[in-house]
PDB file of C-alpha atoms and ligand atoms in Angstrom:
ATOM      1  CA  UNK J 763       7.849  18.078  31.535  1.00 58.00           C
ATOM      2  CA  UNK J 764       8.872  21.511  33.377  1.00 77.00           C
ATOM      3  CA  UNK J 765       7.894  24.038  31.515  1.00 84.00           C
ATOM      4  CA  UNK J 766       9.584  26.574  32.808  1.00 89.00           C
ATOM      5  CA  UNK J 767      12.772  27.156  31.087  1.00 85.00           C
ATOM      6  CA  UNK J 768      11.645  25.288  27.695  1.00 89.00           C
ATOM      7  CA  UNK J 769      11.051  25.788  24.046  1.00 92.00           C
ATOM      8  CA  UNK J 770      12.120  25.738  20.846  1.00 95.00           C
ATOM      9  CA  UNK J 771      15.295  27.000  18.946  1.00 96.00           C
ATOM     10  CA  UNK J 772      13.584  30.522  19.283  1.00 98.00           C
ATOM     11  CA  UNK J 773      10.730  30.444  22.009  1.00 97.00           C
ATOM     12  CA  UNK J 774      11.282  30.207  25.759  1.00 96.00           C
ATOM     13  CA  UNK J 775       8.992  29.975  28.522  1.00 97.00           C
ATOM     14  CA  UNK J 776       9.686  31.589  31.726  1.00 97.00           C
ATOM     15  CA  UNK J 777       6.615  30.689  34.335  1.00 97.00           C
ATOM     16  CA  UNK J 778       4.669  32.956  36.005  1.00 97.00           C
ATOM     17  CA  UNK J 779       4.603  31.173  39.922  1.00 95.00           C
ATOM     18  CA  UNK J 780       0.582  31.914  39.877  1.00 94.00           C
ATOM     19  CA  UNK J 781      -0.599  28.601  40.115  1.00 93.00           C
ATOM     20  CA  UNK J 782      -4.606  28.332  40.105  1.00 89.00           C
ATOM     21  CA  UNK J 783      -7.683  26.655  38.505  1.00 83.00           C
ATOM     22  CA  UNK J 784      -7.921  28.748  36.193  1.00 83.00           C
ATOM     23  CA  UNK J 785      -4.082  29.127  35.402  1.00 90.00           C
ATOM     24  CA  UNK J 786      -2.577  25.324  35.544  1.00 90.00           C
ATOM     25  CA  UNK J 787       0.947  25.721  36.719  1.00 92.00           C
ATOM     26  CA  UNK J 788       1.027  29.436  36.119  1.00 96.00           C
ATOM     27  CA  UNK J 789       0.619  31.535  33.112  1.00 97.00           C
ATOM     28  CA  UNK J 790       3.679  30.808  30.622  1.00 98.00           C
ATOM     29  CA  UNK J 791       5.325  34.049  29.405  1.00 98.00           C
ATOM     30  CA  UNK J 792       7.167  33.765  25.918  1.00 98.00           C
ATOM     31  CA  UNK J 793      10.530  35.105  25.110  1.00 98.00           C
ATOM     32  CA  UNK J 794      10.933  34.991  21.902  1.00 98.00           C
ATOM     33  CA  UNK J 795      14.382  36.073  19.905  1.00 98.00           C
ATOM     34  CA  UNK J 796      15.917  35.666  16.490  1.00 98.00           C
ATOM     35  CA  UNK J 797      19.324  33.547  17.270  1.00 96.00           C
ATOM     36  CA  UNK J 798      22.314  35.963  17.020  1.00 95.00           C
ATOM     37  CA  UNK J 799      19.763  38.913  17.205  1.00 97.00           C
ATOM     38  CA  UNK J 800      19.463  41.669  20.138  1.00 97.00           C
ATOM     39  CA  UNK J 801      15.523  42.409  19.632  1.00 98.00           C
ATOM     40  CA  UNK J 802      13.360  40.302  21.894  1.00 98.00           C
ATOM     41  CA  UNK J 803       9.474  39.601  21.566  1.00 98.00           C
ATOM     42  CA  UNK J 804       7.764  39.132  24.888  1.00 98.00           C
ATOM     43  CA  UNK J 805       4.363  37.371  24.525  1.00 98.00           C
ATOM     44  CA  UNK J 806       1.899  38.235  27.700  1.00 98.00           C
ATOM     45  CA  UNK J 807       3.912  39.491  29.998  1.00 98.00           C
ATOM     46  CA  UNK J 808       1.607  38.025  33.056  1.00 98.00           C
ATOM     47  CA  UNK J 809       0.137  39.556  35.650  1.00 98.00           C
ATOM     48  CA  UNK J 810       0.919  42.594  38.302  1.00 97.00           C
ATOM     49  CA  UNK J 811       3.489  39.899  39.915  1.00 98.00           C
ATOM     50  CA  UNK J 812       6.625  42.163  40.201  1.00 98.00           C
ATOM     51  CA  UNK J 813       8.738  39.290  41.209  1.00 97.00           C
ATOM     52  CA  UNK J 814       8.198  37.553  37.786  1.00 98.00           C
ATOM     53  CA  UNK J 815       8.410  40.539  35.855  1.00 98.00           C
ATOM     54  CA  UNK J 816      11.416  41.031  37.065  1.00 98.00           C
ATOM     55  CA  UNK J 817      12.744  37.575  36.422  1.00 98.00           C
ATOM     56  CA  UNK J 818      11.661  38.413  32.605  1.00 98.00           C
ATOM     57  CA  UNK J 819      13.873  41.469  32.498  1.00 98.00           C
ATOM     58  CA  UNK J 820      16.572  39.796  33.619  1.00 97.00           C
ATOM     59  CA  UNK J 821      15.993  36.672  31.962  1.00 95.00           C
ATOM     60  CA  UNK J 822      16.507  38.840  28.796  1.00 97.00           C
ATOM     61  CA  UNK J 823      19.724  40.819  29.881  1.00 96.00           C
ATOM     62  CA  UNK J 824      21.511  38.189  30.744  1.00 94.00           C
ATOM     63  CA  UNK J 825      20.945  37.089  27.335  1.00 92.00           C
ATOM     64  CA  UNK J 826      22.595  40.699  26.274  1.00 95.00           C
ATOM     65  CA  UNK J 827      19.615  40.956  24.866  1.00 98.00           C
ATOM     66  CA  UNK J 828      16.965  43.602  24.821  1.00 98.00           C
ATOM     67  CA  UNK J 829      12.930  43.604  24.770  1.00 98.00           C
ATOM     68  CA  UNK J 830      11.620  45.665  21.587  1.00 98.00           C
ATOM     69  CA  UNK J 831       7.803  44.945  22.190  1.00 98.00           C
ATOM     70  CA  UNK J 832       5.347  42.935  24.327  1.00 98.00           C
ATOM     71  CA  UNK J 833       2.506  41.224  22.742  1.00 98.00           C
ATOM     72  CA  UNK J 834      -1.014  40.087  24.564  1.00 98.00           C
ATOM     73  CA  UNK J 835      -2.789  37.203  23.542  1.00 98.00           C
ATOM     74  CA  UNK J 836      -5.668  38.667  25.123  1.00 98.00           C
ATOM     75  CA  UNK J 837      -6.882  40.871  27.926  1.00 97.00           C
ATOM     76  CA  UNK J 838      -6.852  39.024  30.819  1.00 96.00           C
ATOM     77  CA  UNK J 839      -4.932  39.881  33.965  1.00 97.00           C
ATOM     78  CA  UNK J 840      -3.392  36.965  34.324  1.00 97.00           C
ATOM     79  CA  UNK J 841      -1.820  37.445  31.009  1.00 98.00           C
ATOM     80  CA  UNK J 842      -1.389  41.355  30.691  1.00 98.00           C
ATOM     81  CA  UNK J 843      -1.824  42.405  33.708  1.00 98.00           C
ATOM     82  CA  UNK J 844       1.529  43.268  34.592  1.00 98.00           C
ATOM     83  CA  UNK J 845       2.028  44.747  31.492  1.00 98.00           C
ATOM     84  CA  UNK J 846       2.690  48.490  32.317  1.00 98.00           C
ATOM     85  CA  UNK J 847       5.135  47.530  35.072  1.00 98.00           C
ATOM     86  CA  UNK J 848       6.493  45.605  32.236  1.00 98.00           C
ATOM     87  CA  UNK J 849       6.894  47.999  29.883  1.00 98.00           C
ATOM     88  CA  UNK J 850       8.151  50.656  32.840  1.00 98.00           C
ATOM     89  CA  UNK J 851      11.037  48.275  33.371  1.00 97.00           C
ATOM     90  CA  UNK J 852      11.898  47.276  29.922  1.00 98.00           C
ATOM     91  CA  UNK J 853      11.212  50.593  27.823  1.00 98.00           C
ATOM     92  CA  UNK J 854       8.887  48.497  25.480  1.00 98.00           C
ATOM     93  CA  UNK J 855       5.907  49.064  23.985  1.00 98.00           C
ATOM     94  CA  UNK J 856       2.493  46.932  24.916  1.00 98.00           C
ATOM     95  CA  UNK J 857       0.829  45.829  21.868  1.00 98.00           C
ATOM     96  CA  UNK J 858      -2.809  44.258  21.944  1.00 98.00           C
ATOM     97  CA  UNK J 859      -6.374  43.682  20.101  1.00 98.00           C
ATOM     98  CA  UNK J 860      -7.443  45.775  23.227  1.00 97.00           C
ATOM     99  CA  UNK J 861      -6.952  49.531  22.890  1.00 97.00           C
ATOM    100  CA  UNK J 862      -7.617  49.908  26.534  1.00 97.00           C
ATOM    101  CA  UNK J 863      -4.712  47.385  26.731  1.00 97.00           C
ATOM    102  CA  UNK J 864      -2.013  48.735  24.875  1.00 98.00           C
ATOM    103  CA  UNK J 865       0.983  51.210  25.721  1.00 98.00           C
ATOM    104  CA  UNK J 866       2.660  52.612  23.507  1.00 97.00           C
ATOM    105  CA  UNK J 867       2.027  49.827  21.055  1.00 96.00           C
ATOM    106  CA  UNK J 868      -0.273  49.685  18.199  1.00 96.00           C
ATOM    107  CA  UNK J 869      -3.340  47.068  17.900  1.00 98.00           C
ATOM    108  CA  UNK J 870      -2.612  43.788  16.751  1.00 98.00           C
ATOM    109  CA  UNK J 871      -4.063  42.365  13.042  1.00 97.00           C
ATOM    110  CA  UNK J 872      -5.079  39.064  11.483  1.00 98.00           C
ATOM    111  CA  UNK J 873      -2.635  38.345   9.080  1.00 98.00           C
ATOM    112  CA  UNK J 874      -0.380  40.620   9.760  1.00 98.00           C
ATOM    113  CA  UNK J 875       3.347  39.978  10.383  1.00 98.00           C
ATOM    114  CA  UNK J 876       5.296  41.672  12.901  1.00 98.00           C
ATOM    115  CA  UNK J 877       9.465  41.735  12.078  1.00 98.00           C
ATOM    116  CA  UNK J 878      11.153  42.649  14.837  1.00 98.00           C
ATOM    117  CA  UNK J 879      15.084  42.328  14.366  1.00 98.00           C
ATOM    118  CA  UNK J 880      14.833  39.325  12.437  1.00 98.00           C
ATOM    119  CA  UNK J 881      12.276  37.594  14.057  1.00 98.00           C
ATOM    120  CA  UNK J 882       8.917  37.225  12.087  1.00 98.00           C
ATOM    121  CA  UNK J 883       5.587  36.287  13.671  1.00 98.00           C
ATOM    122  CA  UNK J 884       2.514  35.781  11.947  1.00 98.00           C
ATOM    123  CA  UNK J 885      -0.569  37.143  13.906  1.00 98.00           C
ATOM    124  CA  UNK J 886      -4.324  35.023  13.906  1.00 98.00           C
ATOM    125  CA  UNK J 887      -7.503  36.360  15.096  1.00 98.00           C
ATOM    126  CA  UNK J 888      -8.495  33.368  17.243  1.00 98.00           C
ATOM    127  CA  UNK J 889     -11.846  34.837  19.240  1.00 97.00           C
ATOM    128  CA  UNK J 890     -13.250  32.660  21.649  1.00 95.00           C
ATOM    129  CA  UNK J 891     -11.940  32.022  24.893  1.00 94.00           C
ATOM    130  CA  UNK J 892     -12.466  36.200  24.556  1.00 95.00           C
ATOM    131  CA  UNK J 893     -13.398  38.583  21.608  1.00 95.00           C
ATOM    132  CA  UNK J 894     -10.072  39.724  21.535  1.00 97.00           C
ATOM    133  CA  UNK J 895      -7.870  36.703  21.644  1.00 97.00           C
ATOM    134  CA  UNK J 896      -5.324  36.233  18.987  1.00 98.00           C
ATOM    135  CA  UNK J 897      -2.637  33.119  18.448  1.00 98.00           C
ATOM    136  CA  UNK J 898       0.883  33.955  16.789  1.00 98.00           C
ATOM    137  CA  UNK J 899       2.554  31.558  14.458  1.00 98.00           C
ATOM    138  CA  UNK J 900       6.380  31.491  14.451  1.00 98.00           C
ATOM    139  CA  UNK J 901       7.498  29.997  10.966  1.00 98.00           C
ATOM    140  CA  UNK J 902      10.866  29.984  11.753  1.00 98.00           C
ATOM    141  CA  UNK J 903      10.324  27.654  14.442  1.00 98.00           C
ATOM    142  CA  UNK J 904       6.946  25.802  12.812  1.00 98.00           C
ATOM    143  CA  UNK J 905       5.035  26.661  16.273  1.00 98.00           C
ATOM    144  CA  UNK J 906       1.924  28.329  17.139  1.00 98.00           C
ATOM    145  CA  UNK J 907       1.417  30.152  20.626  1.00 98.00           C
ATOM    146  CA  UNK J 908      -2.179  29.969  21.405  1.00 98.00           C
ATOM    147  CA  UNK J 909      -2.726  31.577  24.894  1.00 98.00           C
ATOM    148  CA  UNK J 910      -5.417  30.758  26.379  1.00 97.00           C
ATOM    149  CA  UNK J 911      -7.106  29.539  22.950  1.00 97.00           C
ATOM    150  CA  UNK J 912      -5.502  26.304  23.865  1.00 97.00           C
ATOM    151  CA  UNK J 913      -4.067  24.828  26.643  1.00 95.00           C
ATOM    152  CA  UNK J 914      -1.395  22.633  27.643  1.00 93.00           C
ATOM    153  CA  UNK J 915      -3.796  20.055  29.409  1.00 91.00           C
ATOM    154  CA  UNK J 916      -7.723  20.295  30.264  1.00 87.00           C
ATOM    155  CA  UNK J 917      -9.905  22.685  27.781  1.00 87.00           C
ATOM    156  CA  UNK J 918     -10.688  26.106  27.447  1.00 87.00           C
ATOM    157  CA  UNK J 919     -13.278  28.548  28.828  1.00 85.00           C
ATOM    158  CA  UNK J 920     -15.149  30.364  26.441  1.00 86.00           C
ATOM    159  CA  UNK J 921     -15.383  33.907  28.541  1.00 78.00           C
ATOM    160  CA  UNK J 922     -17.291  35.290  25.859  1.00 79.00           C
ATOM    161  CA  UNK J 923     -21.164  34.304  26.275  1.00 76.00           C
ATOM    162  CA  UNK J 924     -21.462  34.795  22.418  1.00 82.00           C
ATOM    163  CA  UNK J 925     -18.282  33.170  21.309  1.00 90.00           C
ATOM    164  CA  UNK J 926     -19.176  29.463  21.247  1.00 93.00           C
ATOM    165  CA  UNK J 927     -19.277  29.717  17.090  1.00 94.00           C
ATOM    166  CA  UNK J 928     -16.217  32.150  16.743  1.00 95.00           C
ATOM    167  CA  UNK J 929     -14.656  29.782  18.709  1.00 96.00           C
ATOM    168  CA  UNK J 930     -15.154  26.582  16.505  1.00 96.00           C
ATOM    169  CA  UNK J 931     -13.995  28.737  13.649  1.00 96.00           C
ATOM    170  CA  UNK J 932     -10.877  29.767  15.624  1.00 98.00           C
ATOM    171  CA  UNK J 933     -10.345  25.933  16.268  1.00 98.00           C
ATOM    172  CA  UNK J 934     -10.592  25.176  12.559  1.00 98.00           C
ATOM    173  CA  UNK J 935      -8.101  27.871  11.082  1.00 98.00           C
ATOM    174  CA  UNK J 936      -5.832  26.864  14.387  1.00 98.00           C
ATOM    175  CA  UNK J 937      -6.145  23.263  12.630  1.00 98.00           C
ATOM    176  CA  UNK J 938      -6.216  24.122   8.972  1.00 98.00           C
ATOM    177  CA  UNK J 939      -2.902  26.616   9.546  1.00 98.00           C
ATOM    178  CA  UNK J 940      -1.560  23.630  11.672  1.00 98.00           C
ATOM    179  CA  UNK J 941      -1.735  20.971   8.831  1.00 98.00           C
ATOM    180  CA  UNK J 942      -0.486  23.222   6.293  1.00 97.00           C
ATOM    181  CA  UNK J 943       2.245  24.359   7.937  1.00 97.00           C
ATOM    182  CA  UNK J 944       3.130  21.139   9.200  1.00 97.00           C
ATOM    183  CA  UNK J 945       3.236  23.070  12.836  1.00 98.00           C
ATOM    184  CA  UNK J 946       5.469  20.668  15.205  1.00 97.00           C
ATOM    185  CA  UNK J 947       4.231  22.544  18.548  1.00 98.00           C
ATOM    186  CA  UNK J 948       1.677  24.778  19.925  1.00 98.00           C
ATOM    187  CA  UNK J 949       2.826  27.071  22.685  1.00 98.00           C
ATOM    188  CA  UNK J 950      -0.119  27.799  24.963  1.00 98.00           C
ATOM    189  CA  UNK J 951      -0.893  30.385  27.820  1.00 98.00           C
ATOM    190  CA  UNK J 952      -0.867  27.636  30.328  1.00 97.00           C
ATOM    191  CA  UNK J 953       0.307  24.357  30.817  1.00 95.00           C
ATOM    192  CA  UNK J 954       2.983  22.257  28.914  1.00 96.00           C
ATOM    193  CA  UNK J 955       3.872  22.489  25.094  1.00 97.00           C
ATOM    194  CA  UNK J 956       2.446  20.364  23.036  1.00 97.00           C
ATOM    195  CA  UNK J 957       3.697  18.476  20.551  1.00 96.00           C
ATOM    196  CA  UNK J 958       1.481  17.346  18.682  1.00 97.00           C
ATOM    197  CA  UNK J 959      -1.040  19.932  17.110  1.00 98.00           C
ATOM    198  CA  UNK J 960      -3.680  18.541  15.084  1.00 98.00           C
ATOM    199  CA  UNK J 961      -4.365  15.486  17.062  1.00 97.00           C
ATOM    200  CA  UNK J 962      -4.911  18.081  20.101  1.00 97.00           C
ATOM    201  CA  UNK J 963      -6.952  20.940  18.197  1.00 98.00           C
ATOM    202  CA  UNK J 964      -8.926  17.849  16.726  1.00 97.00           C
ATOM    203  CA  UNK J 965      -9.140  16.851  20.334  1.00 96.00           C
ATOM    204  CA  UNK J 966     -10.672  20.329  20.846  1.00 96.00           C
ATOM    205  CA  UNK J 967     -13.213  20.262  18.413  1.00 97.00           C
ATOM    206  CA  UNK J 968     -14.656  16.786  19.077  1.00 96.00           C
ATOM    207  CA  UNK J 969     -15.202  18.093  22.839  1.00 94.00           C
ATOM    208  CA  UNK J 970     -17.189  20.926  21.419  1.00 94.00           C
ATOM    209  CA  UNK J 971     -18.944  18.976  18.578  1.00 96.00           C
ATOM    210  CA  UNK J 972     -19.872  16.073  21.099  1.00 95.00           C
ATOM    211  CA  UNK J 973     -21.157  18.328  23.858  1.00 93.00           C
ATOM    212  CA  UNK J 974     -23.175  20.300  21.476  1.00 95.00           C
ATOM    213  CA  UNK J 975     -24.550  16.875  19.619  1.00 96.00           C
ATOM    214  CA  UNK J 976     -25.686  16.240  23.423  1.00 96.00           C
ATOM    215  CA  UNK J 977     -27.582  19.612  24.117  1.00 95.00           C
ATOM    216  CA  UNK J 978     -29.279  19.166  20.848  1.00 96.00           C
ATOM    217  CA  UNK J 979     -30.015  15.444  21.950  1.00 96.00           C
ATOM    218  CA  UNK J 980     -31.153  16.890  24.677  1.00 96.00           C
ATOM    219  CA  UNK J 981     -33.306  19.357  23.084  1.00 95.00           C
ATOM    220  CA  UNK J 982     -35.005  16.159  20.888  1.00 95.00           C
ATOM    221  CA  UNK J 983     -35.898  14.047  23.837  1.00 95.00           C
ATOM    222  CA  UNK J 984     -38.179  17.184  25.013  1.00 94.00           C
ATOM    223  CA  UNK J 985     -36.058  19.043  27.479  1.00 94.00           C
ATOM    224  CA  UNK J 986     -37.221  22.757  27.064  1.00 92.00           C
ATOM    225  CA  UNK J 987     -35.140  24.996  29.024  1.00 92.00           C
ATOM    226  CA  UNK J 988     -31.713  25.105  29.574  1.00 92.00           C
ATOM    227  CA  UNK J 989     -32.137  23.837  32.972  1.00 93.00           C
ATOM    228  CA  UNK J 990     -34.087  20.952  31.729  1.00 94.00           C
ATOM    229  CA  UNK J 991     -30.854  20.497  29.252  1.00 95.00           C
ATOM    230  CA  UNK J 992     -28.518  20.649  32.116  1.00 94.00           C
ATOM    231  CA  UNK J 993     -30.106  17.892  34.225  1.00 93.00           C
ATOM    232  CA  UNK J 994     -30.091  15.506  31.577  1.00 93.00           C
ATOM    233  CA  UNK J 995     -26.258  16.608  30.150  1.00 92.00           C
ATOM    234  CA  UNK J 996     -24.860  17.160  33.394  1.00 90.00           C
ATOM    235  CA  UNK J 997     -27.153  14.931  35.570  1.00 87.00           C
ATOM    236  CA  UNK J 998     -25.258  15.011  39.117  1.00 88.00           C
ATOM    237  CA  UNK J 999     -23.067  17.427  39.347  1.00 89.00           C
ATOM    238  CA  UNK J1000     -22.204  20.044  42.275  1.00 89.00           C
ATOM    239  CA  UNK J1001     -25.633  22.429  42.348  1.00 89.00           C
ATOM    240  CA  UNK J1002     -22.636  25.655  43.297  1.00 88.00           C
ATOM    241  CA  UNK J1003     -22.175  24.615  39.700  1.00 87.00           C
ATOM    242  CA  UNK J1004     -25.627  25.124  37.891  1.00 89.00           C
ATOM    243  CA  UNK J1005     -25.646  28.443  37.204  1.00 89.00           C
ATOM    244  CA  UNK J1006     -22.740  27.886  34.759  1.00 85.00           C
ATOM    245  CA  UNK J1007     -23.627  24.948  32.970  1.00 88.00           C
ATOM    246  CA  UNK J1008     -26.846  26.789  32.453  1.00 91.00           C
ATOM    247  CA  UNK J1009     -25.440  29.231  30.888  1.00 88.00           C
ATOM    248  CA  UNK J1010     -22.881  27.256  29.132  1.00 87.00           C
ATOM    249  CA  UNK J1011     -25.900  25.342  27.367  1.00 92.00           C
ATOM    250  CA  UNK J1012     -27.734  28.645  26.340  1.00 91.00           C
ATOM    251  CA  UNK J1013     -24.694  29.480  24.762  1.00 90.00           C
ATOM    252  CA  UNK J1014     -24.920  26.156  22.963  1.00 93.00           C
ATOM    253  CA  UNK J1015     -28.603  26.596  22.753  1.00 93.00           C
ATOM    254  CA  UNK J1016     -28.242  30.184  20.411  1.00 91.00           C
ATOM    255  CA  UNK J1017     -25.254  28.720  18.483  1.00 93.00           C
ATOM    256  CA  UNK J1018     -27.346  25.508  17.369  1.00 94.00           C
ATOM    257  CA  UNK J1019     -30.324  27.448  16.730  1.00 92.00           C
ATOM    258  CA  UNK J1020     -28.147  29.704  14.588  1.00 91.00           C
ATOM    259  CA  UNK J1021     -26.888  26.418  12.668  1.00 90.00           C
ATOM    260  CA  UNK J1022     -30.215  25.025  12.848  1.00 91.00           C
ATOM    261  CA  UNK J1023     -29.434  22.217  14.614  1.00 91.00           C
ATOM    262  CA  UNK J1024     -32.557  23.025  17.199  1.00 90.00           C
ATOM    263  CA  UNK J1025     -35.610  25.099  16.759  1.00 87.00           C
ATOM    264  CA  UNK J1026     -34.282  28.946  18.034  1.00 82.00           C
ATOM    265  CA  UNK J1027     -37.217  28.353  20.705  1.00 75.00           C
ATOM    266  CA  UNK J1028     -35.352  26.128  22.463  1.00 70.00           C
ATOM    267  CA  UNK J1029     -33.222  28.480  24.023  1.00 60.00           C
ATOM    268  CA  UNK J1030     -35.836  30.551  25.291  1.00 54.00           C
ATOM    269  CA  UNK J1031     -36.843  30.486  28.915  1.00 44.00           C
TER     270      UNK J1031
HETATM  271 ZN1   ZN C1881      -7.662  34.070  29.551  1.00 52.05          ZN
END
């Protein structure tokens, strides 16, 4: 499916033409509008790209519409970074977890709800993928945009060297808020929408719960280090690569330690 272009009733993509490992297709920006209304919400602008940010302005006034505020998901260039050209071109504020990241704009949240000219989103502290990353549910439309909590295809990276646990949690209330809500989409940062939100946060959290049952496997059998972890979890891969599974399984190493899963020793070395 393009993405570019879709949505829901109230939520439209327009896609950033950054294309990348670390980006999928591009990063997705979000227009988001109340049918009939003026106001428009703008969810991560995307990066210093003046070309796209561009196409967003005028994506919105040729809807005779206007943008009342731009939201980050999180700090990342990719997804803010063109946010004060942004806001120089629209008038808008910048709103974000981030102080150094907002203009204008206040912070963002948990639980609050922003109204902005009939349009109501519901804001969820979702750290993880960074300390400061934040989903926003959109009743109206029984969708969830996720940024880079979740993605349209692949999985996350957890930036954050300590956010391995906040990040299960942030998986859970993504699920738990999903099911209760009976959310029929999640809108992420990259990649396509998708359609069908608990079998892909579950998805998620099996990943994490069966790479972490292999560390402490791992850790059982008698490795002792991280590296020793890595060359039994990831036996074979690329050596350019080491460095980061190592310290993808210390990560693992303090969080299981923390939940008792291993002996806190383990991690050491
Ligand atoms: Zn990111």
């Amino acid at each position: 499916m393009r993405i570019d272009g879709s949505g829901t009733l109230r939520a439209s993509c327009v896609l950033c033409p950054n294309p990348g490992p670390m980006t999928l297709d591009g990063t997705n920006t979000w227009v988001l509008r109340e049918p009939g209304s003026r106001g428009v919400v703008v969810v991560d602008p995307g990066p210093d790209d003046e070309r796209h940010l561009e196409r967003v302005a005028r994506t919105v006034q040729e809807q005779g519409a206007q943008v009342y505020t731009a939201l980050l998901t999180h700090h990342h260039d990719d997804h803010g970074g063109g946010a004060r050209y942004f806001s120089e071109l629209t008038g808008a504020p910048v709103r974000a977890v981030d102080p150094a990241q907002r203009i204008g704009g206040d912070g963002l949240a948990d639980g609050e709800v922003i109204e902005v000219d009939g349009l109501e989103l519901r804001v969820l502290a979702t750290p993880g993928h960074t300390a400061d990353s934040v989903s926003f549910h959109l009743p109206a439309d029984d969708v969830i945009l996720t940024g880079d909590t979740v993605l349209g295809t692949g999985t996350t990276v957890i930036a954050d060297p300590d956010g391995l646990g906040a990040y299960l949690d942030s998986l859970h209330r993504l699920r738990d808020l999903a099911a209760e809500t009976d959310a029929r989409a999640l809108l992420p940062g990259h990649g396509p929408i998708c359609t069908d939100p608990l079998a892909r946060l579950g998805e998620y959290i099996d990943h994490r719960e069966e790479r972490l049952g292999q560390v402490a496997d791992a850790v059982r059998a008698g490795a002792a280090t991280p590296a020793e972890v890595v060359a039994r979890v990831y036996a074979g891969i690329d050596p350019a690569v080491v460095p980061a599974a190592e310290a993808s399984v210390r990560a693992q190493l303090a969080y299981l330690a923390r939940r008792g899963d291993v002996p806190a020793e383990a991690g050491g070395a």
